[in-house]
PDB file of C-alpha atoms and ligand atoms in Angstrom:
ATOM      1  CA  MET A   1      16.858  22.191  10.331  1.00  0.00           C
ATOM      2  CA  LYS A   2      15.337  20.849  13.555  1.00  0.00           C
ATOM      3  CA  ARG A   3      16.895  22.124  16.755  1.00  0.00           C
ATOM      4  CA  ILE A   4      17.479  19.912  19.758  1.00  0.00           C
ATOM      5  CA  LEU A   5      18.298  21.011  23.290  1.00  0.00           C
ATOM      6  CA  LEU A   6      20.461  18.435  25.043  1.00  0.00           C
ATOM      7  CA  ILE A   7      20.422  18.666  28.858  1.00  0.00           C
ATOM      8  CA  GLU A   8      23.206  16.339  30.030  1.00  0.00           C
ATOM      9  CA  ASP A   9      25.950  16.884  32.612  1.00  0.00           C
ATOM     10  CA  ASP A  10      28.299  14.194  31.297  1.00  0.00           C
ATOM     11  CA  ALA A  11      30.603  16.046  28.870  1.00  0.00           C
ATOM     12  CA  GLU A  12      31.711  12.841  27.123  1.00  0.00           C
ATOM     13  CA  ILE A  13      28.162  11.701  26.393  1.00  0.00           C
ATOM     14  CA  ALA A  14      27.223  15.237  25.345  1.00  0.00           C
ATOM     15  CA  LYS A  15      30.151  15.399  22.932  1.00  0.00           C
ATOM     16  CA  LEU A  16      29.264  12.054  21.372  1.00  0.00           C
ATOM     17  CA  LEU A  17      25.579  12.956  21.033  1.00  0.00           C
ATOM     18  CA  ARG A  18      26.311  16.355  19.512  1.00  0.00           C
ATOM     19  CA  LEU A  19      28.429  14.610  16.913  1.00  0.00           C
ATOM     20  CA  GLU A  20      25.923  11.846  16.147  1.00  0.00           C
ATOM     21  CA  LEU A  21      22.872  14.112  16.120  1.00  0.00           C
ATOM     22  CA  GLY A  22      24.750  16.662  14.023  1.00  0.00           C
ATOM     23  CA  GLU A  23      25.479  13.948  11.461  1.00  0.00           C
ATOM     24  CA  ALA A  24      21.798  12.997  11.484  1.00  0.00           C
ATOM     25  CA  GLY A  25      20.996  16.587  10.436  1.00  0.00           C
ATOM     26  CA  PHE A  26      20.022  18.166  13.750  1.00  0.00           C
ATOM     27  CA  GLU A  27      21.317  21.377  15.259  1.00  0.00           C
ATOM     28  CA  VAL A  28      22.231  20.645  18.864  1.00  0.00           C
ATOM     29  CA  ASP A  29      22.365  23.087  21.744  1.00  0.00           C
ATOM     30  CA  TRP A  30      23.941  21.734  24.937  1.00  0.00           C
ATOM     31  CA  ALA A  31      23.206  22.620  28.577  1.00  0.00           C
ATOM     32  CA  SER A  32      25.123  20.863  31.359  1.00  0.00           C
ATOM     33  CA  SER A  33      22.678  21.401  34.234  1.00  0.00           C
ATOM     34  CA  GLY A  34      18.936  21.489  34.834  1.00  0.00           C
ATOM     35  CA  MET A  35      18.810  25.213  35.540  1.00  0.00           C
ATOM     36  CA  SER A  36      20.892  26.203  32.514  1.00  0.00           C
ATOM     37  CA  GLY A  37      18.725  23.833  30.431  1.00  0.00           C
ATOM     38  CA  LEU A  38      15.553  25.632  31.527  1.00  0.00           C
ATOM     39  CA  VAL A  39      17.132  28.986  30.654  1.00  0.00           C
ATOM     40  CA  ARG A  40      18.251  27.732  27.214  1.00  0.00           C
ATOM     41  CA  LEU A  41      14.773  26.332  26.605  1.00  0.00           C
ATOM     42  CA  ARG A  42      13.289  29.805  26.897  1.00  0.00           C
ATOM     43  CA  GLU A  43      16.022  31.429  24.820  1.00  0.00           C
ATOM     44  CA  ALA A  44      16.294  28.877  22.035  1.00  0.00           C
ATOM     45  CA  ALA A  45      12.748  27.413  21.693  1.00  0.00           C
ATOM     46  CA  PRO A  46      14.006  24.019  20.472  1.00  0.00           C
ATOM     47  CA  ASP A  47      11.930  21.466  18.507  1.00  0.00           C
ATOM     48  CA  LEU A  48      12.765  18.705  20.977  1.00  0.00           C
ATOM     49  CA  VAL A  49      14.538  18.253  24.324  1.00  0.00           C
ATOM     50  CA  ILE A  50      16.784  15.342  25.285  1.00  0.00           C
ATOM     51  CA  LEU A  51      16.932  15.235  29.060  1.00  0.00           C
ATOM     52  CA  ASP A  52      19.311  13.254  31.249  1.00  0.00           C
ATOM     53  CA  LEU A  53      17.635  12.301  34.531  1.00  0.00           C
ATOM     54  CA  GLY A  54      20.801  12.317  36.651  1.00  0.00           C
ATOM     55  CA  LEU A  55      21.701  16.014  36.783  1.00  0.00           C
ATOM     56  CA  PRO A  56      23.870  17.729  39.401  1.00  0.00           C
ATOM     57  CA  ASP A  57      21.439  20.458  40.431  1.00  0.00           C
ATOM     58  CA  LEU A  58      17.807  19.477  39.798  1.00  0.00           C
ATOM     59  CA  ASP A  59      16.177  16.063  39.593  1.00  0.00           C
ATOM     60  CA  GLY A  60      15.538  15.261  35.908  1.00  0.00           C
ATOM     61  CA  ALA A  61      11.873  14.442  36.581  1.00  0.00           C
ATOM     62  CA  GLU A  62      11.489  17.901  38.134  1.00  0.00           C
ATOM     63  CA  VAL A  63      13.114  19.463  35.056  1.00  0.00           C
ATOM     64  CA  ALA A  64      10.633  17.526  32.855  1.00  0.00           C
ATOM     65  CA  ARG A  65       7.722  18.868  34.921  1.00  0.00           C
ATOM     66  CA  ARG A  66       8.991  22.445  34.651  1.00  0.00           C
ATOM     67  CA  ILE A  67       9.506  22.143  30.889  1.00  0.00           C
ATOM     68  CA  ARG A  68       6.014  20.690  30.486  1.00  0.00           C
ATOM     69  CA  ALA A  69       4.452  23.415  32.625  1.00  0.00           C
ATOM     70  CA  GLY A  70       5.533  26.025  30.065  1.00  0.00           C
ATOM     71  CA  THR A  71       5.682  24.307  26.662  1.00  0.00           C
ATOM     72  CA  GLU A  72       4.560  21.301  24.652  1.00  0.00           C
ATOM     73  CA  VAL A  73       8.037  20.571  23.255  1.00  0.00           C
ATOM     74  CA  PRO A  74       8.620  16.792  23.022  1.00  0.00           C
ATOM     75  CA  ILE A  75      10.920  15.455  25.754  1.00  0.00           C
ATOM     76  CA  VAL A  76      13.002  12.291  25.377  1.00  0.00           C
ATOM     77  CA  VAL A  77      14.542  11.217  28.671  1.00  0.00           C
ATOM     78  CA  LEU A  78      17.908   9.479  29.063  1.00  0.00           C
ATOM     79  CA  THR A  79      17.934   7.275  32.124  1.00  0.00           C
ATOM     80  CA  ALA A  80      19.898   4.538  33.812  1.00  0.00           C
ATOM     81  CA  ALA A  81      16.976   3.660  36.063  1.00  0.00           C
ATOM     82  CA  ASP A  82      14.963   0.806  34.601  1.00  0.00           C
ATOM     83  CA  ALA A  83      12.259   0.364  37.231  1.00  0.00           C
ATOM     84  CA  VAL A  84       8.883   0.173  35.513  1.00  0.00           C
ATOM     85  CA  GLU A  85       7.279   2.475  38.077  1.00  0.00           C
ATOM     86  CA  ARG A  86       9.786   5.223  37.413  1.00  0.00           C
ATOM     87  CA  LYS A  87       9.212   4.999  33.659  1.00  0.00           C
ATOM     88  CA  VAL A  88       5.456   5.060  34.063  1.00  0.00           C
ATOM     89  CA  GLY A  89       5.782   8.103  36.311  1.00  0.00           C
ATOM     90  CA  LEU A  90       7.938   9.854  33.724  1.00  0.00           C
ATOM     91  CA  LEU A  91       5.740   9.059  30.758  1.00  0.00           C
ATOM     92  CA  SER A  92       2.568  10.163  32.492  1.00  0.00           C
ATOM     93  CA  GLY A  93       4.304  13.165  34.103  1.00  0.00           C
ATOM     94  CA  GLY A  94       5.580  14.990  31.042  1.00  0.00           C
ATOM     95  CA  ALA A  95       8.224  12.970  29.166  1.00  0.00           C
ATOM     96  CA  ASP A  96       7.223  11.703  25.715  1.00  0.00           C
ATOM     97  CA  ASP A  97       9.674   8.828  25.563  1.00  0.00           C
ATOM     98  CA  TYR A  98      12.671   7.451  27.402  1.00  0.00           C
ATOM     99  CA  ILE A  99      15.781   5.557  26.422  1.00  0.00           C
ATOM    100  CA  LEU A 100      17.925   3.515  28.789  1.00  0.00           C
ATOM    101  CA  LYS A 101      21.656   4.129  29.104  1.00  0.00           C
ATOM    102  CA  PRO A 102      23.765   2.762  27.561  1.00  0.00           C
ATOM    103  CA  PHE A 103      22.055   3.131  24.188  1.00  0.00           C
ATOM    104  CA  HIS A 104      23.004   3.198  20.538  1.00  0.00           C
ATOM    105  CA  PRO A 105      22.906   6.771  19.136  1.00  0.00           C
ATOM    106  CA  GLN A 106      21.007   5.478  16.085  1.00  0.00           C
ATOM    107  CA  GLU A 107      18.229   4.277  18.346  1.00  0.00           C
ATOM    108  CA  LEU A 108      18.023   7.711  19.927  1.00  0.00           C
ATOM    109  CA  VAL A 109      17.845   9.301  16.454  1.00  0.00           C
ATOM    110  CA  ALA A 110      14.964   6.944  15.553  1.00  0.00           C
ATOM    111  CA  ARG A 111      13.075   7.880  18.741  1.00  0.00           C
ATOM    112  CA  ILE A 112      13.607  11.589  18.041  1.00  0.00           C
ATOM    113  CA  GLN A 113      12.207  11.178  14.533  1.00  0.00           C
ATOM    114  CA  VAL A 114       9.075   9.439  15.858  1.00  0.00           C
ATOM    115  CA  GLN A 115       8.459  12.311  18.275  1.00  0.00           C
ATOM    116  CA  LEU A 116       9.049  15.006  15.642  1.00  0.00           C
ATOM    117  CA  ARG A 117       6.718  13.270  13.143  1.00  0.00           C
ATOM    118  CA  HIS A 118       3.909  13.519  15.674  1.00  0.00           C
ATOM    119  CA  ARG A 119       4.223  17.297  15.579  1.00  0.00           C
ATOM    120  CA  GLU A 120       3.754  17.543  11.851  1.00  0.00           C
ATOM    121  CA  GLY A 121       0.784  17.210   9.538  1.00  0.00           C
ATOM    122  CA  GLY A 122      -2.213  19.474   9.394  1.00  0.00           C
ATOM    123  CA  GLU A 123      -5.682  18.025   9.053  1.00  0.00           C
ATOM    124  CA  GLN A 124      -8.883  18.754  10.833  1.00  0.00           C
ATOM    125  CA  VAL A 125     -11.160  15.931  11.928  1.00  0.00           C
ATOM    126  CA  ARG A 126     -14.696  16.251  13.162  1.00  0.00           C
ATOM    127  CA  VAL A 127     -16.632  13.567  15.044  1.00  0.00           C
ATOM    128  CA  GLY A 128     -20.015  14.685  16.330  1.00  0.00           C
ATOM    129  CA  ASP A 129     -19.350  18.005  18.080  1.00  0.00           C
ATOM    130  CA  LEU A 130     -15.708  17.163  18.671  1.00  0.00           C
ATOM    131  CA  GLU A 131     -13.160  18.910  16.422  1.00  0.00           C
ATOM    132  CA  VAL A 132      -9.468  18.041  16.307  1.00  0.00           C
ATOM    133  CA  HIS A 133      -7.101  20.440  14.484  1.00  0.00           C
ATOM    134  CA  THR A 134      -3.853  18.591  13.961  1.00  0.00           C
ATOM    135  CA  ALA A 135      -1.618  21.496  12.890  1.00  0.00           C
ATOM    136  CA  LYS A 136      -2.827  23.850  15.608  1.00  0.00           C
ATOM    137  CA  ARG A 137      -2.899  20.942  18.089  1.00  0.00           C
ATOM    138  CA  GLN A 138      -6.262  22.187  19.172  1.00  0.00           C
ATOM    139  CA  VAL A 139      -9.292  20.204  20.345  1.00  0.00           C
ATOM    140  CA  VAL A 140     -12.675  21.855  20.611  1.00  0.00           C
ATOM    141  CA  PHE A 141     -15.984  20.466  21.827  1.00  0.00           C
ATOM    142  CA  GLY A 142     -18.833  22.889  21.125  1.00  0.00           C
ATOM    143  CA  GLU A 143     -17.715  26.114  22.800  1.00  0.00           C
ATOM    144  CA  ASN A 144     -15.082  24.472  24.978  1.00  0.00           C
ATOM    145  CA  GLU A 145     -11.426  24.095  24.141  1.00  0.00           C
ATOM    146  CA  LEU A 146      -9.774  21.076  25.743  1.00  0.00           C
ATOM    147  CA  ARG A 147      -6.334  21.432  27.311  1.00  0.00           C
ATOM    148  CA  LEU A 148      -4.621  18.147  26.491  1.00  0.00           C
ATOM    149  CA  SER A 149      -1.077  17.003  27.189  1.00  0.00           C
ATOM    150  CA  PRO A 150       0.934  16.133  24.039  1.00  0.00           C
ATOM    151  CA  LYS A 151       0.373  12.395  24.567  1.00  0.00           C
ATOM    152  CA  GLU A 152      -3.345  12.812  25.203  1.00  0.00           C
ATOM    153  CA  PHE A 153      -3.528  14.838  21.996  1.00  0.00           C
ATOM    154  CA  GLU A 154      -1.678  12.172  19.998  1.00  0.00           C
ATOM    155  CA  LEU A 155      -3.906   9.464  21.455  1.00  0.00           C
ATOM    156  CA  LEU A 156      -7.057  11.371  20.508  1.00  0.00           C
ATOM    157  CA  SER A 157      -5.677  12.133  17.026  1.00  0.00           C
ATOM    158  CA  LEU A 158      -4.997   8.437  16.494  1.00  0.00           C
ATOM    159  CA  LEU A 159      -8.502   7.397  17.591  1.00  0.00           C
ATOM    160  CA  CYS A 160      -9.990  10.209  15.454  1.00  0.00           C
ATOM    161  CA  SER A 161      -8.098   9.032  12.386  1.00  0.00           C
ATOM    162  CA  ARG A 162     -10.582   6.115  12.131  1.00  0.00           C
ATOM    163  CA  PRO A 163     -13.682   6.753  14.218  1.00  0.00           C
ATOM    164  CA  GLY A 164     -15.338   3.513  15.313  1.00  0.00           C
ATOM    165  CA  LYS A 165     -12.209   1.401  14.853  1.00  0.00           C
ATOM    166  CA  VAL A 166     -10.999  -0.327  18.009  1.00  0.00           C
ATOM    167  CA  PHE A 167      -7.278   0.311  18.509  1.00  0.00           C
ATOM    168  CA  ALA A 168      -5.406  -2.358  20.457  1.00  0.00           C
ATOM    169  CA  ARG A 169      -3.114  -1.201  23.245  1.00  0.00           C
ATOM    170  CA  GLN A 170      -0.122  -2.338  21.187  1.00  0.00           C
ATOM    171  CA  GLU A 171      -1.173  -0.206  18.196  1.00  0.00           C
ATOM    172  CA  ILE A 172      -1.524   2.767  20.509  1.00  0.00           C
ATOM    173  CA  GLU A 173       1.921   2.153  21.998  1.00  0.00           C
ATOM    174  CA  ASP A 174       3.448   1.788  18.529  1.00  0.00           C
ATOM    175  CA  HIS A 175       1.899   5.063  17.446  1.00  0.00           C
ATOM    176  CA  LEU A 176       2.723   7.079  20.565  1.00  0.00           C
ATOM    177  CA  TRP A 177       6.196   5.728  21.311  1.00  0.00           C
ATOM    178  CA  GLY A 178       7.229   3.963  18.112  1.00  0.00           C
ATOM    179  CA  ARG A 179       7.409   0.623  19.924  1.00  0.00           C
ATOM    180  CA  SER A 180       5.713  -1.589  22.515  1.00  0.00           C
ATOM    181  CA  LEU A 181       6.116  -0.760  26.179  1.00  0.00           C
ATOM    182  CA  ASP A 182       6.585  -3.336  28.936  1.00  0.00           C
ATOM    183  CA  LYS A 183       3.772  -5.881  29.266  1.00  0.00           C
ATOM    184  CA  ASP A 184       2.872  -4.700  32.758  1.00  0.00           C
ATOM    185  CA  SER A 185       2.987  -1.008  31.871  1.00  0.00           C
ATOM    186  CA  ASN A 186      -0.290   0.836  32.432  1.00  0.00           C
ATOM    187  CA  VAL A 187       0.808   4.062  30.739  1.00  0.00           C
ATOM    188  CA  VAL A 188      -1.791   3.769  27.969  1.00  0.00           C
ATOM    189  CA  ASP A 189      -4.577   3.270  30.545  1.00  0.00           C
ATOM    190  CA  VAL A 190      -3.382   6.334  32.468  1.00  0.00           C
ATOM    191  CA  HIS A 191      -3.471   8.503  29.334  1.00  0.00           C
ATOM    192  CA  VAL A 192      -6.893   7.097  28.317  1.00  0.00           C
ATOM    193  CA  ALA A 193      -8.315   7.790  31.784  1.00  0.00           C
ATOM    194  CA  ASN A 194      -6.973  11.373  31.721  1.00  0.00           C
ATOM    195  CA  LEU A 195      -8.282  11.958  28.196  1.00  0.00           C
ATOM    196  CA  ARG A 196     -11.706  10.571  29.151  1.00  0.00           C
ATOM    197  CA  SER A 197     -11.998  12.838  32.176  1.00  0.00           C
ATOM    198  CA  LYS A 198     -10.998  15.908  30.115  1.00  0.00           C
ATOM    199  CA  LEU A 199     -13.590  15.010  27.451  1.00  0.00           C
ATOM    200  CA  ARG A 200     -16.249  14.714  30.165  1.00  0.00           C
ATOM    201  CA  GLU A 201     -15.223  18.020  31.732  1.00  0.00           C
ATOM    202  CA  ALA A 202     -15.832  19.632  28.337  1.00  0.00           C
ATOM    203  CA  GLY A 203     -19.233  17.916  28.105  1.00  0.00           C
ATOM    204  CA  ALA A 204     -18.204  15.244  25.578  1.00  0.00           C
ATOM    205  CA  TYR A 205     -19.820  12.134  27.029  1.00  0.00           C
ATOM    206  CA  GLY A 206     -19.735   8.744  25.342  1.00  0.00           C
ATOM    207  CA  TYR A 207     -17.005   9.637  22.841  1.00  0.00           C
ATOM    208  CA  LEU A 208     -14.265   7.359  24.144  1.00  0.00           C
ATOM    209  CA  ARG A 209     -15.148   3.685  24.276  1.00  0.00           C
ATOM    210  CA  THR A 210     -13.291   0.933  26.131  1.00  0.00           C
ATOM    211  CA  VAL A 211     -13.686  -2.500  24.557  1.00  0.00           C
ATOM    212  CA  ARG A 212     -12.660  -4.781  27.380  1.00  0.00           C
ATOM    213  CA  GLY A 213      -9.732  -7.023  26.535  1.00  0.00           C
ATOM    214  CA  VAL A 214      -9.440  -5.493  23.042  1.00  0.00           C
ATOM    215  CA  GLY A 215      -8.673  -1.794  23.187  1.00  0.00           C
ATOM    216  CA  TYR A 216     -10.094   1.686  22.778  1.00  0.00           C
ATOM    217  CA  ALA A 217     -12.172   3.462  20.156  1.00  0.00           C
ATOM    218  CA  LEU A 218     -13.708   6.809  19.414  1.00  0.00           C
ATOM    219  CA  ARG A 219     -17.448   6.650  18.651  1.00  0.00           C
ATOM    220  CA  GLN A 220     -18.423   6.584  14.986  1.00  0.00           C
ATOM    221  CA  ARG A 221     -19.243   9.632  12.951  1.00  0.00           C
ATOM    222  CA  ASP A 222     -22.945  10.502  12.818  1.00  0.00           C
ATOM    223  CA  LYS A 223     -24.690   8.891   9.872  1.00  0.00           C
ATOM    224  CA  ASP A 224     -26.272  11.499   7.645  1.00  0.00           C
TER     225      ASP A 224
HETATM  226 CA1   CA B   1      24.115  12.503  34.389  1.00  0.00          CA
END
């Protein structure tokens, strides 16, 4: 059974979510403040965190940063704020997905399942000197191990699944978030830019290709 840590100060919403998520087959642990959430995270090692942004003690975005600093657990944010900038900041700063309040619990369950699916599976893909181990969530180039954020890892895994294929931004969004983001969102570009600079730092030049106006691709496997 997958365990979810719910960090939400509103007792009514927490009660409803515990019920709905329990029915969907999840075990739910509830913390009513940012600090107690961070403590529970260490104690309970959940499979996923649902994080309300409007908490009484700490700013939710700060809680997301602190969670991300210590673990790779997927974070789904609950927020009333719908400004694009805020969402972009959240998605590039540690959260894996967000859902706007008010929302239908079934939609939240669907988002949770998308995030949990990304953590499963166990192949190993090799392109040139780049190796991606899906189960271990490890990326190695030659002697160097790359330290990728969860989204950067998922992006690279997607591109690696079909080396040479150009993935459109929409396909990438569908894979990483289970849906399309706003038209003017540049979240994908931010993740691509970060992934590219980490590949270069490790010495992997020319692996990530931008096809202007179309999308992104990983270079093809060497012909042998
Ligand atoms: Ca709240």
